[in-house]
Coordinates of C-alpha atoms in Angstrom, one line a residue:
M1 CA -24.5 -20.5 -15.4
L2 CA -22.0 -18.3 -13.6
I3 CA -21.6 -18.6 -9.9
E4 CA -22.0 -15.3 -8.0
K5 CA -18.3 -15.4 -7.0
D6 CA -17.2 -15.9 -10.6
K7 CA -19.4 -13.0 -11.7
K8 CA -17.7 -10.8 -9.1
Y9 CA -14.2 -11.8 -10.3
I10 CA -15.2 -11.0 -13.9
E11 CA -16.8 -7.7 -13.1
F12 CA -13.8 -6.7 -11.0
E13 CA -11.4 -7.6 -13.7
N14 CA -13.4 -5.6 -16.3
E15 CA -13.7 -2.5 -14.0
A16 CA -10.4 -2.4 -12.2
L17 CA -7.6 -4.1 -14.1
P18 CA -7.5 -1.6 -17.0
H19 CA -6.4 1.0 -14.6
M20 CA -3.4 -1.0 -13.2
N21 CA -0.7 0.9 -15.1
A22 CA -2.1 4.3 -14.2
L23 CA -2.2 3.2 -10.5
Y24 CA 1.3 1.9 -10.6
N25 CA 2.7 5.1 -12.2
Y26 CA 1.0 7.2 -9.5
A27 CA 2.2 4.9 -6.8
L28 CA 5.8 5.1 -8.1
K29 CA 5.5 8.9 -8.2
I30 CA 4.3 9.2 -4.6
T31 CA 6.6 6.6 -3.1
G32 CA 9.7 7.0 -5.2
D33 CA 10.4 3.3 -4.8
S34 CA 9.3 0.5 -7.3
D35 CA 9.0 -2.2 -4.6
I36 CA 6.9 0.0 -2.3
A37 CA 4.8 1.1 -5.4
D38 CA 4.3 -2.6 -6.2
D39 CA 3.1 -3.3 -2.6
L40 CA 0.8 -0.2 -2.7
V41 CA -0.8 -1.3 -6.0
Q42 CA -1.3 -4.8 -4.7
E43 CA -2.8 -3.6 -1.4
T44 CA -5.1 -1.2 -3.4
F45 CA -6.4 -4.0 -5.6
M46 CA -6.8 -6.3 -2.6
R47 CA -8.8 -3.7 -0.7
A48 CA -10.8 -2.8 -3.8
F49 CA -11.8 -6.4 -4.4
R50 CA -12.7 -6.9 -0.8
F51 CA -15.0 -3.9 -0.9
F52 CA -16.1 -4.3 -4.6
D53 CA -19.7 -4.9 -3.4
N54 CA -19.7 -1.2 -2.2
F55 CA -18.7 0.1 -5.6
E56 CA -21.5 1.6 -7.5
K57 CA -21.6 0.2 -11.0
G58 CA -21.5 2.8 -13.7
T59 CA -19.5 5.3 -11.7
N60 CA -15.8 6.2 -12.2
A61 CA -13.8 3.0 -11.2
K62 CA -10.5 4.8 -11.8
A63 CA -11.3 7.6 -9.3
W64 CA -12.5 5.0 -6.8
L65 CA -9.3 3.0 -7.1
F66 CA -7.2 6.2 -6.8
R67 CA -9.1 7.2 -3.7
I68 CA -8.4 3.8 -2.1
M69 CA -4.7 4.1 -3.0
K70 CA -4.4 7.6 -1.7
N71 CA -6.1 6.6 1.6
L72 CA -3.8 3.6 2.0
F73 CA -0.7 5.8 1.4
I74 CA -1.8 8.4 3.8
N75 CA -2.6 5.9 6.5
E76 CA 0.7 4.2 6.1
Y77 CA 2.5 7.6 6.2
R78 CA 0.7 8.6 9.4
K79 CA 1.5 5.2 11.0
T80 CA 5.2 5.5 10.1
K81 CA 5.4 9.0 11.5
R82 CA 3.9 7.9 14.9
E83 CA 6.4 5.1 15.3
P84 CA 9.7 6.0 17.0
D85 CA 12.8 5.7 14.9
K86 CA 14.3 2.2 15.0
V87 CA 17.9 1.8 15.8
D88 CA 19.9 -1.4 15.2
Y89 CA 21.3 -2.7 18.5
E90 CA 24.7 -3.5 16.9
D91 CA 25.0 0.2 15.8
V92 CA 24.4 1.3 19.4
Q93 CA 26.9 -1.3 20.7
N94 CA 29.5 -0.3 18.2
F95 CA 29.0 3.4 19.0
Y96 CA 29.3 2.7 22.8
E97 CA 32.5 0.7 22.2
T98 CA 34.0 3.5 20.1
I99 CA 33.1 6.1 22.8
K100 CA 34.5 3.8 25.5
A101 CA 37.7 3.3 23.6
E102 CA 38.2 7.1 23.2
D103 CA 37.8 7.7 26.9
I104 CA 40.8 5.5 27.7

């Protein structure tokens, strides 16, 4: 007899995992970076598994996964745009030293 948790794992694998390559290809296309695409796919599957109870069986799992991925990407993009640009302290210090040396 399968435990409810094991049943969830099996159902998730059957519904979601066949779409992993398509999700990765899309993630690579929108991010342009294989490492970021890997992270986005991983986060998508983690979020999908976490909320798999909300997925309506018999509906389009691929579309559901793509929607999760798109929302994650948009949220991260918005978060990044709101943050001020980061500057390395050593770059600022080197710039200051260069300017200071030119003034002499």
